[in-house]
């Protein structure tokens, strides 16, 4: 039998977010959900969805630097190691993909680390936006580079302006 789930949509400075929780853990955070959810049901899943929304709103308001939520991080063992390491990147800091690969004991796996970041089911709470290219560039982000740039600036990280590669070819 599966545990009841709740979904809750919130508006944020980086767009609409959808939070999905079961009775014990936060299962996912998604950018730009295609439709609006129904009201959040009462019960443990609904309470956890509201608690997650509150913490995200505190983060966006500048009153929270880390999250205190029970997370469901499925995925492969490698992905789990990457996602766990992401939670160790301090607010206002960045690591490179190479730094992260070394941190998890796989120094030659920077590309695999990037792929794991791209599959992160809990962006913001598991802060994959804090990972940048070796040259300091803002590479890949499931929510889009503009959101990654916004998040890093919000955390006080100075980062280069995003330049669309299509504009560089003109």
PDB file of C-alpha atoms in Angstrom:
ATOM      1  CA  UNK A   1       0.000   0.000   0.000  1.00  0.00           C
ATOM      2  CA  UNK A   2       1.345   3.429  -0.895  1.00  0.00           C
ATOM      3  CA  UNK A   3       1.462   6.315   1.515  1.00  0.00           C
ATOM      4  CA  UNK A   4      -0.950   9.221   0.869  1.00  0.00           C
ATOM      5  CA  UNK A   5       0.694  12.153  -0.884  1.00  0.00           C
ATOM      6  CA  UNK A   6       0.018  15.863  -1.010  1.00  0.00           C
ATOM      7  CA  UNK A   7       1.031  18.446  -3.561  1.00  0.00           C
ATOM      8  CA  UNK A   8       1.197  22.159  -2.994  1.00  0.00           C
ATOM      9  CA  UNK A   9       2.000  24.874  -5.514  1.00  0.00           C
ATOM     10  CA  UNK A  10       3.641  28.100  -4.386  1.00  0.00           C
ATOM     11  CA  UNK A  11       4.659  31.244  -6.178  1.00  0.00           C
ATOM     12  CA  UNK A  12       8.259  32.322  -5.713  1.00  0.00           C
ATOM     13  CA  UNK A  13      10.627  34.939  -7.116  1.00  0.00           C
ATOM     14  CA  UNK A  14      11.845  32.300  -9.588  1.00  0.00           C
ATOM     15  CA  UNK A  15       8.399  31.139 -10.675  1.00  0.00           C
ATOM     16  CA  UNK A  16       5.808  28.613  -9.608  1.00  0.00           C
ATOM     17  CA  UNK A  17       7.067  25.602  -7.645  1.00  0.00           C
ATOM     18  CA  UNK A  18       5.274  22.344  -6.920  1.00  0.00           C
ATOM     19  CA  UNK A  19       6.047  20.531  -3.678  1.00  0.00           C
ATOM     20  CA  UNK A  20       5.153  16.858  -3.363  1.00  0.00           C
ATOM     21  CA  UNK A  21       5.257  15.049  -0.018  1.00  0.00           C
ATOM     22  CA  UNK A  22       4.133  11.804   1.487  1.00  0.00           C
ATOM     23  CA  UNK A  23       3.382  11.440   5.175  1.00  0.00           C
ATOM     24  CA  UNK A  24       7.059  11.247   6.151  1.00  0.00           C
ATOM     25  CA  UNK A  25       9.247  12.870   3.488  1.00  0.00           C
ATOM     26  CA  UNK A  26       9.494  15.541   0.840  1.00  0.00           C
ATOM     27  CA  UNK A  27       9.425  13.631  -2.443  1.00  0.00           C
ATOM     28  CA  UNK A  28       9.961  16.365  -4.999  1.00  0.00           C
ATOM     29  CA  UNK A  29      10.097  20.030  -5.915  1.00  0.00           C
ATOM     30  CA  UNK A  30       9.352  20.892  -9.523  1.00  0.00           C
ATOM     31  CA  UNK A  31       9.625  24.107 -11.509  1.00  0.00           C
ATOM     32  CA  UNK A  32       6.730  25.431 -13.579  1.00  0.00           C
ATOM     33  CA  UNK A  33       4.073  22.770 -13.025  1.00  0.00           C
ATOM     34  CA  UNK A  34       1.763  22.596 -16.042  1.00  0.00           C
ATOM     35  CA  UNK A  35      -1.460  22.851 -14.040  1.00  0.00           C
ATOM     36  CA  UNK A  36      -2.614  23.964 -10.632  1.00  0.00           C
ATOM     37  CA  UNK A  37      -3.037  21.467  -7.837  1.00  0.00           C
ATOM     38  CA  UNK A  38      -6.143  20.954  -5.803  1.00  0.00           C
ATOM     39  CA  UNK A  39      -6.196  22.189  -2.194  1.00  0.00           C
ATOM     40  CA  UNK A  40      -3.732  20.423   0.055  1.00  0.00           C
ATOM     41  CA  UNK A  41      -5.425  17.703   2.084  1.00  0.00           C
ATOM     42  CA  UNK A  42      -5.288  17.574   5.842  1.00  0.00           C
ATOM     43  CA  UNK A  43      -3.066  14.955   7.385  1.00  0.00           C
ATOM     44  CA  UNK A  44       0.657  14.393   7.733  1.00  0.00           C
ATOM     45  CA  UNK A  45       1.456  14.775   4.025  1.00  0.00           C
ATOM     46  CA  UNK A  46      -0.365  18.101   3.839  1.00  0.00           C
ATOM     47  CA  UNK A  47       1.327  19.390   6.979  1.00  0.00           C
ATOM     48  CA  UNK A  48       4.744  18.470   5.600  1.00  0.00           C
ATOM     49  CA  UNK A  49       3.943  20.163   2.273  1.00  0.00           C
ATOM     50  CA  UNK A  50       2.989  23.343   4.141  1.00  0.00           C
ATOM     51  CA  UNK A  51       6.129  23.138   6.314  1.00  0.00           C
ATOM     52  CA  UNK A  52       8.233  22.804   3.146  1.00  0.00           C
ATOM     53  CA  UNK A  53       6.459  25.792   1.591  1.00  0.00           C
ATOM     54  CA  UNK A  54       7.089  27.839   4.739  1.00  0.00           C
ATOM     55  CA  UNK A  55      10.807  27.022   4.678  1.00  0.00           C
ATOM     56  CA  UNK A  56      11.078  27.860   0.971  1.00  0.00           C
ATOM     57  CA  UNK A  57       9.320  31.183   1.562  1.00  0.00           C
ATOM     58  CA  UNK A  58      11.734  31.925   4.430  1.00  0.00           C
ATOM     59  CA  UNK A  59      14.654  31.114   2.108  1.00  0.00           C
ATOM     60  CA  UNK A  60      13.370  33.476  -0.584  1.00  0.00           C
ATOM     61  CA  UNK A  61      12.766  36.184   2.037  1.00  0.00           C
ATOM     62  CA  UNK A  62      16.402  35.900   3.182  1.00  0.00           C
ATOM     63  CA  UNK A  63      15.529  34.464   6.596  1.00  0.00           C
ATOM     64  CA  UNK A  64      16.698  30.875   5.997  1.00  0.00           C
ATOM     65  CA  UNK A  65      20.066  29.528   4.855  1.00  0.00           C
ATOM     66  CA  UNK A  66      19.459  25.791   5.226  1.00  0.00           C
ATOM     67  CA  UNK A  67      16.497  23.454   5.308  1.00  0.00           C
ATOM     68  CA  UNK A  68      15.358  21.145   8.063  1.00  0.00           C
ATOM     69  CA  UNK A  69      13.113  18.697   6.243  1.00  0.00           C
ATOM     70  CA  UNK A  70      12.916  14.908   5.939  1.00  0.00           C
ATOM     71  CA  UNK A  71      13.891  14.111   2.366  1.00  0.00           C
ATOM     72  CA  UNK A  72      13.274  11.106   0.124  1.00  0.00           C
ATOM     73  CA  UNK A  73      16.355  10.797  -2.028  1.00  0.00           C
ATOM     74  CA  UNK A  74      15.860   7.722  -4.169  1.00  0.00           C
ATOM     75  CA  UNK A  75      18.096   7.202  -7.169  1.00  0.00           C
ATOM     76  CA  UNK A  76      21.211   5.130  -7.559  1.00  0.00           C
ATOM     77  CA  UNK A  77      23.890   4.868  -4.882  1.00  0.00           C
ATOM     78  CA  UNK A  78      26.047   7.247  -6.901  1.00  0.00           C
ATOM     79  CA  UNK A  79      23.224   9.795  -7.188  1.00  0.00           C
ATOM     80  CA  UNK A  80      22.552   9.514  -3.476  1.00  0.00           C
ATOM     81  CA  UNK A  81      26.223  10.228  -2.705  1.00  0.00           C
ATOM     82  CA  UNK A  82      26.134  13.281  -4.984  1.00  0.00           C
ATOM     83  CA  UNK A  83      22.867  14.578  -3.545  1.00  0.00           C
ATOM     84  CA  UNK A  84      24.055  14.080   0.021  1.00  0.00           C
ATOM     85  CA  UNK A  85      27.267  15.974  -0.755  1.00  0.00           C
ATOM     86  CA  UNK A  86      25.233  18.815  -2.263  1.00  0.00           C
ATOM     87  CA  UNK A  87      23.596  19.378   1.109  1.00  0.00           C
ATOM     88  CA  UNK A  88      27.069  20.078   2.524  1.00  0.00           C
ATOM     89  CA  UNK A  89      27.717  23.078   0.248  1.00  0.00           C
ATOM     90  CA  UNK A  90      27.215  26.093   2.512  1.00  0.00           C
ATOM     91  CA  UNK A  91      24.805  28.895   1.688  1.00  0.00           C
ATOM     92  CA  UNK A  92      26.618  31.556  -0.322  1.00  0.00           C
ATOM     93  CA  UNK A  93      29.299  29.129  -1.542  1.00  0.00           C
ATOM     94  CA  UNK A  94      29.932  27.241  -4.748  1.00  0.00           C
ATOM     95  CA  UNK A  95      31.794  24.083  -5.629  1.00  0.00           C
ATOM     96  CA  UNK A  96      32.809  22.924  -9.064  1.00  0.00           C
ATOM     97  CA  UNK A  97      31.659  19.630 -10.522  1.00  0.00           C
ATOM     98  CA  UNK A  98      35.255  18.452 -10.059  1.00  0.00           C
ATOM     99  CA  UNK A  99      35.199  19.507  -6.373  1.00  0.00           C
ATOM    100  CA  UNK A 100      32.015  17.562  -5.866  1.00  0.00           C
ATOM    101  CA  UNK A 101      33.392  14.479  -7.639  1.00  0.00           C
ATOM    102  CA  UNK A 102      36.461  14.554  -5.405  1.00  0.00           C
ATOM    103  CA  UNK A 103      34.314  15.072  -2.331  1.00  0.00           C
ATOM    104  CA  UNK A 104      32.393  11.844  -2.983  1.00  0.00           C
ATOM    105  CA  UNK A 105      35.572   9.878  -3.711  1.00  0.00           C
ATOM    106  CA  UNK A 106      35.177   9.725  -7.500  1.00  0.00           C
ATOM    107  CA  UNK A 107      37.698  12.310  -8.762  1.00  0.00           C
ATOM    108  CA  UNK A 108      37.276  11.402 -12.433  1.00  0.00           C
ATOM    109  CA  UNK A 109      33.485  11.550 -12.395  1.00  0.00           C
ATOM    110  CA  UNK A 110      32.758  15.253 -12.891  1.00  0.00           C
ATOM    111  CA  UNK A 111      30.453  14.546 -15.845  1.00  0.00           C
ATOM    112  CA  UNK A 112      28.580  11.851 -13.925  1.00  0.00           C
ATOM    113  CA  UNK A 113      28.217  14.318 -11.062  1.00  0.00           C
ATOM    114  CA  UNK A 114      26.689  16.762 -13.541  1.00  0.00           C
ATOM    115  CA  UNK A 115      24.235  14.113 -14.695  1.00  0.00           C
ATOM    116  CA  UNK A 116      23.266  13.357 -11.086  1.00  0.00           C
ATOM    117  CA  UNK A 117      22.731  17.076 -10.478  1.00  0.00           C
ATOM    118  CA  UNK A 118      20.406  17.138 -13.479  1.00  0.00           C
ATOM    119  CA  UNK A 119      18.307  14.393 -11.889  1.00  0.00           C
ATOM    120  CA  UNK A 120      18.067  16.026  -8.458  1.00  0.00           C
ATOM    121  CA  UNK A 121      14.414  15.663  -7.410  1.00  0.00           C
ATOM    122  CA  UNK A 122      14.676  18.331  -4.708  1.00  0.00           C
ATOM    123  CA  UNK A 123      16.236  21.480  -6.178  1.00  0.00           C
ATOM    124  CA  UNK A 124      16.713  24.362  -3.738  1.00  0.00           C
ATOM    125  CA  UNK A 125      16.543  22.079  -0.682  1.00  0.00           C
ATOM    126  CA  UNK A 126      19.339  19.923  -2.138  1.00  0.00           C
ATOM    127  CA  UNK A 127      21.217  22.913  -3.563  1.00  0.00           C
ATOM    128  CA  UNK A 128      22.501  21.774  -6.951  1.00  0.00           C
ATOM    129  CA  UNK A 129      22.429  25.438  -8.035  1.00  0.00           C
ATOM    130  CA  UNK A 130      25.628  25.889  -5.993  1.00  0.00           C
ATOM    131  CA  UNK A 131      27.656  23.763  -8.434  1.00  0.00           C
ATOM    132  CA  UNK A 132      29.452  25.615 -11.229  1.00  0.00           C
ATOM    133  CA  UNK A 133      31.889  24.859 -14.026  1.00  0.00           C
ATOM    134  CA  UNK A 134      35.641  24.658 -13.390  1.00  0.00           C
ATOM    135  CA  UNK A 135      36.071  28.034 -15.111  1.00  0.00           C
ATOM    136  CA  UNK A 136      33.408  29.639 -12.916  1.00  0.00           C
ATOM    137  CA  UNK A 137      30.718  29.420 -15.578  1.00  0.00           C
ATOM    138  CA  UNK A 138      27.108  28.739 -14.778  1.00  0.00           C
ATOM    139  CA  UNK A 139      26.576  25.466 -16.538  1.00  0.00           C
ATOM    140  CA  UNK A 140      23.365  23.464 -16.641  1.00  0.00           C
ATOM    141  CA  UNK A 141      20.482  23.752 -14.237  1.00  0.00           C
ATOM    142  CA  UNK A 142      17.164  21.935 -14.465  1.00  0.00           C
ATOM    143  CA  UNK A 143      15.331  25.163 -13.729  1.00  0.00           C
ATOM    144  CA  UNK A 144      17.294  27.137 -16.312  1.00  0.00           C
ATOM    145  CA  UNK A 145      20.475  29.165 -16.084  1.00  0.00           C
ATOM    146  CA  UNK A 146      18.573  32.367 -15.317  1.00  0.00           C
ATOM    147  CA  UNK A 147      17.134  30.771 -12.165  1.00  0.00           C
ATOM    148  CA  UNK A 148      20.548  29.450 -11.164  1.00  0.00           C
ATOM    149  CA  UNK A 149      21.985  32.928 -11.541  1.00  0.00           C
ATOM    150  CA  UNK A 150      19.146  34.435  -9.501  1.00  0.00           C
ATOM    151  CA  UNK A 151      19.626  31.882  -6.719  1.00  0.00           C
ATOM    152  CA  UNK A 152      23.376  32.440  -6.516  1.00  0.00           C
ATOM    153  CA  UNK A 153      22.956  36.217  -6.438  1.00  0.00           C
ATOM    154  CA  UNK A 154      20.271  35.809  -3.789  1.00  0.00           C
ATOM    155  CA  UNK A 155      22.863  33.946  -1.714  1.00  0.00           C
ATOM    156  CA  UNK A 156      25.446  36.674  -2.264  1.00  0.00           C
ATOM    157  CA  UNK A 157      27.587  34.812  -4.777  1.00  0.00           C
ATOM    158  CA  UNK A 158      28.901  37.070  -7.474  1.00  0.00           C
ATOM    159  CA  UNK A 159      28.511  35.288 -10.757  1.00  0.00           C
ATOM    160  CA  UNK A 160      29.003  36.257 -14.396  1.00  0.00           C
ATOM    161  CA  UNK A 161      26.065  37.499 -16.345  1.00  0.00           C
ATOM    162  CA  UNK A 162      24.381  34.769 -18.299  1.00  0.00           C
ATOM    163  CA  UNK A 163      25.055  35.033 -22.007  1.00  0.00           C
ATOM    164  CA  UNK A 164      22.869  32.962 -24.297  1.00  0.00           C
ATOM    165  CA  UNK A 165      25.174  30.912 -26.564  1.00  0.00           C
ATOM    166  CA  UNK A 166      22.927  31.822 -29.512  1.00  0.00           C
ATOM    167  CA  UNK A 167      23.758  35.496 -28.925  1.00  0.00           C
ATOM    168  CA  UNK A 168      27.492  34.776 -29.040  1.00  0.00           C
ATOM    169  CA  UNK A 169      27.203  33.402 -32.578  1.00  0.00           C
ATOM    170  CA  UNK A 170      25.833  36.625 -34.014  1.00  0.00           C
TER     171      UNK A 170
END
